[in-house]
């Protein structure tokens, strides 16, 4: 059985949103063809009424015109990118996506492609995710969408959405696993040198990246913090490290990052502990000590507050160490 996969593009699309999932399905094709002499997927990049699309990178690539597609798609994947907001305002494109989706077995978005799906109404009442930087905006613009900020990708029935850019690869691998089994999906992941199931969620990237994107005055402090999580990171020590009085440091740090130093430290410690839980079999008590929580109970409370799960539940779900 050959499944038709349509990747929806538009001007100023993010090239990786197209190329990442496309390469996953193509790699699966190569494996199935070598083993069985069959083709698993027919991958097409499509755009309404266009023969060529220019991505944000400046790369131009050929596409099939949407109105010439033959037969219903098995999988419809909407890419994201700088041009997605303009695409979401295009009534013709919205109608086409809505109609095409109604004929597909499953529908997905990559990164900010969730905004185009949401504009069609396809995400109403659904759990969804987008790039961590745009989750709040998606929730504000489309209040009927149940936006989740942490997952790498979310599946709600026949609707799949993924987080930022490379998360489209994670989503496509999960689809291959559903279609062709774990062995094929794992071999595709190995050939692309990526995780079959990436440990953790996108929050592991968002907190530190958000801090690093803040006022440059604190860039060196954030780099230092990430390397000294097990140490005393009290307000007096951080203020001294920043070369400011405690009062000035607290005020300027809040202005630059939108959070207190204590909240930033807690988030960084939780992220470090998440990675250890996923990738090692260290006892939770030892992980708590290494990440600077002081006690296992303190770590448990921080996990529950930020992610709604306990460290042991997180390890059960995402642990990869044997």
Coordinates of C-alpha atoms in Angstrom, one line a residue:
X1 CA 0.0 0.0 0.0
X2 CA 1.4 3.4 -1.1
X3 CA 0.3 6.2 1.1
X4 CA 0.1 9.7 -0.4
X5 CA 1.7 12.4 1.7
X6 CA 1.1 16.0 0.8
X7 CA 3.3 18.7 2.3
X8 CA 1.6 22.1 2.0
X9 CA 4.0 25.0 1.1
X10 CA 3.5 28.8 0.5
X11 CA 5.8 31.8 0.0
X12 CA 8.3 32.3 2.8
X13 CA 7.8 28.8 4.1
X14 CA 10.4 27.3 6.5
X15 CA 12.4 25.0 4.3
X16 CA 13.1 22.5 7.1
X17 CA 9.4 22.2 7.8
X18 CA 9.1 20.7 4.3
X19 CA 12.5 18.9 4.0
X20 CA 12.6 17.3 7.5
X21 CA 9.3 15.3 7.3
X22 CA 9.8 14.8 3.6
X23 CA 13.2 13.1 4.2
X24 CA 11.8 10.9 6.9
X25 CA 9.1 9.5 4.5
X26 CA 11.7 9.2 1.7
X27 CA 14.1 7.3 3.9
X28 CA 11.3 4.9 4.9
X29 CA 10.6 4.4 1.2
X30 CA 14.2 3.4 0.6
X31 CA 14.2 0.9 3.4
X32 CA 10.9 -0.7 2.3
X33 CA 12.0 -0.8 -1.3
X34 CA 15.2 -2.5 -0.4
X35 CA 13.5 -5.1 1.7
X36 CA 10.2 -5.7 -0.2
X37 CA 10.6 -4.0 -3.6
X38 CA 7.6 -1.7 -2.8
X39 CA 7.0 2.0 -2.2
X40 CA 5.5 3.0 1.1
X41 CA 4.9 6.7 0.4
X42 CA 4.2 9.0 -2.5
X43 CA 5.5 12.3 -1.2
X44 CA 4.4 15.5 -2.9
X45 CA 5.0 19.2 -2.0
X46 CA 2.0 21.2 -3.1
X47 CA 0.9 24.8 -3.2
X48 CA -2.3 26.4 -4.7
X49 CA -1.7 27.6 -8.2
X50 CA 2.1 27.7 -8.0
X51 CA 4.9 25.9 -9.8
X52 CA 7.6 27.3 -7.6
X53 CA 7.8 28.5 -4.0
X54 CA 10.7 30.5 -2.4
X55 CA 11.4 29.6 1.2
X56 CA 12.6 32.1 3.9
X57 CA 16.2 30.8 3.2
X58 CA 15.9 32.1 -0.4
X59 CA 15.9 28.6 -1.8
X60 CA 13.3 28.1 -4.6
X61 CA 11.8 24.7 -5.1
X62 CA 9.3 23.2 -7.5
X63 CA 5.8 22.3 -6.2
X64 CA 2.8 20.6 -7.6
X65 CA -0.3 22.8 -8.0
X66 CA -2.9 22.0 -5.4
X67 CA -5.7 21.9 -8.0
X68 CA -3.9 19.2 -10.0
X69 CA -3.6 16.6 -7.2
X70 CA -5.1 13.2 -8.0
X71 CA -7.0 11.3 -5.4
X72 CA -7.3 12.0 -1.6
X73 CA -4.2 12.2 0.5
X74 CA -3.5 9.8 3.2
X75 CA -1.6 12.4 5.2
X76 CA -1.7 16.2 4.8
X77 CA 1.1 18.2 6.5
X78 CA 1.0 22.0 6.7
X79 CA 4.4 23.6 7.1
X80 CA 5.2 26.8 9.0
X81 CA 7.5 29.7 8.4
X82 CA 7.6 33.5 8.2
X83 CA 4.8 33.5 5.6
X84 CA 2.3 31.4 7.5
X85 CA 0.3 34.4 8.9
X86 CA -0.2 35.7 5.3
X87 CA -1.1 32.2 4.3
X88 CA -3.6 31.9 7.1
X89 CA -5.4 35.1 5.8
X90 CA -5.7 33.6 2.3
X91 CA -9.4 32.4 2.2
X92 CA -8.8 30.3 -0.9
X93 CA -5.9 28.5 0.8
X94 CA -7.9 28.0 4.0
X95 CA -10.8 26.5 2.1
X96 CA -8.5 24.2 0.1
X97 CA -6.8 23.0 3.3
X98 CA -10.1 22.4 5.0
X99 CA -11.5 20.4 2.0
X100 CA -8.3 18.5 1.5
X101 CA -8.1 17.6 5.2
X102 CA -11.6 16.3 5.2
X103 CA -10.5 13.6 2.7
X104 CA -7.2 12.7 4.5
X105 CA -6.8 10.0 7.1
X106 CA -4.6 12.3 9.2
X107 CA -3.7 16.0 9.2
X108 CA -0.7 17.6 10.7
X109 CA 1.2 20.9 11.1
X110 CA 4.9 21.6 11.7
X111 CA 5.9 24.5 13.9
X112 CA 3.9 27.6 13.1
X113 CA 1.9 25.7 10.5
X114 CA -0.5 25.3 13.5
X115 CA -1.7 28.9 12.8
X116 CA -2.9 27.9 9.3
X117 CA -4.6 24.8 10.6
X118 CA -6.2 26.8 13.4
X119 CA -7.4 29.4 10.9
X120 CA -9.4 26.7 9.1
X121 CA -11.1 25.7 12.4
X122 CA -9.5 22.2 12.3
X123 CA -7.9 22.7 15.7
X124 CA -11.1 23.9 17.5
X125 CA -11.5 21.8 20.6
X126 CA -8.2 20.0 19.9
X127 CA -5.0 19.7 21.9
X128 CA -2.2 21.3 19.9
X129 CA 1.4 22.6 20.1
X130 CA 3.5 25.0 18.1
X131 CA 7.0 26.5 18.5
X132 CA 7.5 27.5 22.1
X133 CA 8.0 31.1 21.2
X134 CA 4.5 31.2 19.6
X135 CA 2.4 29.1 22.0
X136 CA 0.9 32.1 23.8
X137 CA 0.1 33.9 20.6
X138 CA -1.7 30.7 19.2
X139 CA -3.7 30.5 22.4
X140 CA -4.6 34.2 22.2
X141 CA -5.6 34.2 18.6
X142 CA -7.5 30.9 18.7
X143 CA -9.1 30.5 22.2
X144 CA -10.9 27.3 21.1
X145 CA -7.6 25.5 20.6
X146 CA -6.2 23.7 23.7
X147 CA -2.6 24.8 23.4
X148 CA 0.1 22.8 25.2
X149 CA 3.4 24.4 25.5
X150 CA 5.8 21.5 26.3
X151 CA 5.3 18.5 23.9
X152 CA 7.6 17.9 20.9
X153 CA 4.4 16.9 19.1
X154 CA 0.7 16.3 20.0
X155 CA -1.7 13.8 18.6
X156 CA -5.4 14.4 19.2
X157 CA -7.4 11.9 17.1
X158 CA -6.5 12.4 13.5
X159 CA -4.9 15.8 14.1
X160 CA -1.2 16.0 14.8
X161 CA 0.8 19.2 15.6
X162 CA 4.5 19.6 16.3
X163 CA 6.7 22.1 18.0
X164 CA 9.5 24.1 16.4
X165 CA 11.0 23.2 13.0
X166 CA 13.0 20.0 13.6
X167 CA 10.1 18.6 15.7
X168 CA 8.5 17.9 12.3
X169 CA 11.0 15.1 12.0
X170 CA 9.9 13.6 15.3
X171 CA 6.3 13.8 14.2
X172 CA 7.0 12.1 10.8
X173 CA 9.0 9.4 12.6
X174 CA 6.0 8.7 14.8
X175 CA 3.8 8.5 11.7
X176 CA 6.2 6.0 10.1
X177 CA 6.2 3.9 13.3
X178 CA 2.4 3.9 13.2
X179 CA 2.3 2.9 9.5
X180 CA 5.3 0.5 9.2
X181 CA 6.3 -0.5 12.7
X182 CA 8.9 0.4 15.2
X183 CA 11.8 -1.5 13.4
X184 CA 11.5 0.6 10.2
X185 CA 11.0 3.8 12.1
X186 CA 14.1 3.1 14.3
X187 CA 16.2 2.3 11.2
X188 CA 15.0 5.6 9.6
X189 CA 16.0 7.5 12.8
X190 CA 19.4 5.8 12.8
X191 CA 20.0 6.7 9.1
X192 CA 19.2 10.3 9.9
X193 CA 21.1 10.3 13.1
X194 CA 18.2 11.4 15.2
X195 CA 16.2 10.1 18.2
X196 CA 13.3 7.9 17.4
X197 CA 11.7 9.4 20.5
X198 CA 13.4 12.5 21.6
X199 CA 13.7 12.7 25.4
X200 CA 11.8 15.5 27.1
X201 CA 9.7 18.2 25.6
X202 CA 10.4 21.5 24.0
X203 CA 10.6 23.3 27.4
X204 CA 14.0 21.8 27.7
X205 CA 15.1 24.1 25.0
X206 CA 12.8 27.1 25.6
X207 CA 13.8 28.1 29.1
X208 CA 17.5 28.4 28.5
X209 CA 17.1 29.8 25.0
X210 CA 14.7 32.4 26.4
X211 CA 17.2 33.4 29.1
X212 CA 20.0 33.5 26.6
X213 CA 17.9 35.8 24.4
X214 CA 17.4 38.2 27.2
X215 CA 19.5 41.3 28.0
X216 CA 23.2 40.7 27.0
X217 CA 24.2 41.9 30.5
X218 CA 23.1 38.5 31.8
X219 CA 24.5 36.3 29.0
X220 CA 27.6 35.3 30.9
X221 CA 25.6 34.8 34.1
X222 CA 23.3 32.3 32.3
X223 CA 26.2 30.4 30.9
X224 CA 27.7 30.2 34.3
X225 CA 24.4 29.2 35.9
X226 CA 24.1 26.2 33.6
X227 CA 27.5 24.9 34.8
X228 CA 27.0 25.5 38.5
X229 CA 23.4 24.3 39.3
X230 CA 24.5 22.1 42.2
X231 CA 26.0 25.1 44.0
X232 CA 24.6 27.9 46.2
X233 CA 22.6 30.1 43.7
X234 CA 21.0 32.4 46.2
X235 CA 20.2 36.0 45.4
X236 CA 23.3 37.5 47.1
X237 CA 25.6 35.2 45.2
X238 CA 24.0 35.9 41.8
X239 CA 24.0 39.6 42.4
X240 CA 27.6 39.5 43.3
X241 CA 28.3 37.5 40.2
X242 CA 26.5 40.1 38.1
X243 CA 28.4 42.9 39.8
X244 CA 25.2 44.6 41.2
X245 CA 23.6 45.2 44.4
X246 CA 20.8 42.7 45.3
X247 CA 18.1 45.3 44.8
X248 CA 19.4 46.5 41.4
X249 CA 20.1 43.0 40.2
X250 CA 16.6 41.7 41.1
X251 CA 14.9 44.7 39.4
X252 CA 17.0 44.5 36.2
X253 CA 16.8 40.8 36.0
X254 CA 13.0 40.9 36.1
X255 CA 13.0 43.6 33.5
X256 CA 15.3 41.5 31.2
X257 CA 13.8 38.0 31.6
X258 CA 10.3 38.5 32.9
X259 CA 11.0 36.2 35.9
X260 CA 12.9 36.3 39.2
X261 CA 16.4 34.9 39.5
X262 CA 14.9 32.2 41.8
X263 CA 12.4 31.1 39.1
X264 CA 15.1 31.0 36.4
X265 CA 17.3 28.8 38.6
X266 CA 14.4 26.5 39.4
X267 CA 13.6 26.1 35.7
X268 CA 17.2 25.4 34.8
X269 CA 17.5 22.8 37.5
X270 CA 14.3 21.1 36.4
X271 CA 15.6 20.9 32.8
X272 CA 18.9 19.5 33.9
X273 CA 17.1 16.9 36.0
X274 CA 14.8 16.0 33.2
X275 CA 17.8 15.2 31.0
X276 CA 19.3 13.0 33.7
X277 CA 16.0 11.2 34.3
X278 CA 15.7 10.4 30.6
X279 CA 19.3 9.5 29.8
X280 CA 20.6 7.8 33.0
X281 CA 19.5 5.3 35.6
X282 CA 20.8 7.4 38.5
X283 CA 18.6 7.3 41.6
X284 CA 16.2 10.3 41.8
X285 CA 17.8 11.3 45.1
X286 CA 21.2 11.6 43.5
X287 CA 19.8 13.5 40.5
X288 CA 18.2 16.0 42.9
X289 CA 21.5 16.5 44.6
X290 CA 23.5 16.9 41.4
X291 CA 21.0 19.5 40.1
X292 CA 21.0 21.5 43.3
X293 CA 17.5 20.8 44.7
X294 CA 18.8 19.8 48.1
X295 CA 16.2 17.1 48.5
X296 CA 14.2 14.7 46.4
X297 CA 11.0 16.3 47.8
X298 CA 12.1 19.8 46.6
X299 CA 12.7 18.4 43.1
X300 CA 9.3 16.6 43.1
X301 CA 7.5 19.9 44.0
X302 CA 9.4 21.8 41.3
X303 CA 8.5 19.1 38.7
X304 CA 4.8 19.2 39.7
X305 CA 4.7 22.9 39.5
X306 CA 6.3 23.3 36.1
X307 CA 5.2 20.1 34.3
X308 CA 2.4 18.5 36.3
X309 CA 4.2 15.2 36.7
X310 CA 6.5 13.6 39.2
X311 CA 10.1 12.8 38.4
X312 CA 9.4 9.1 38.5
X313 CA 6.4 9.5 36.1
X314 CA 8.6 11.5 33.8
X315 CA 11.3 8.8 33.8
X316 CA 8.6 6.1 33.1
X317 CA 7.4 8.0 30.1
X318 CA 10.6 9.3 28.5
X319 CA 13.5 7.3 30.0
X320 CA 15.8 5.8 27.4
X321 CA 18.6 4.4 29.6
X322 CA 18.6 0.6 30.2

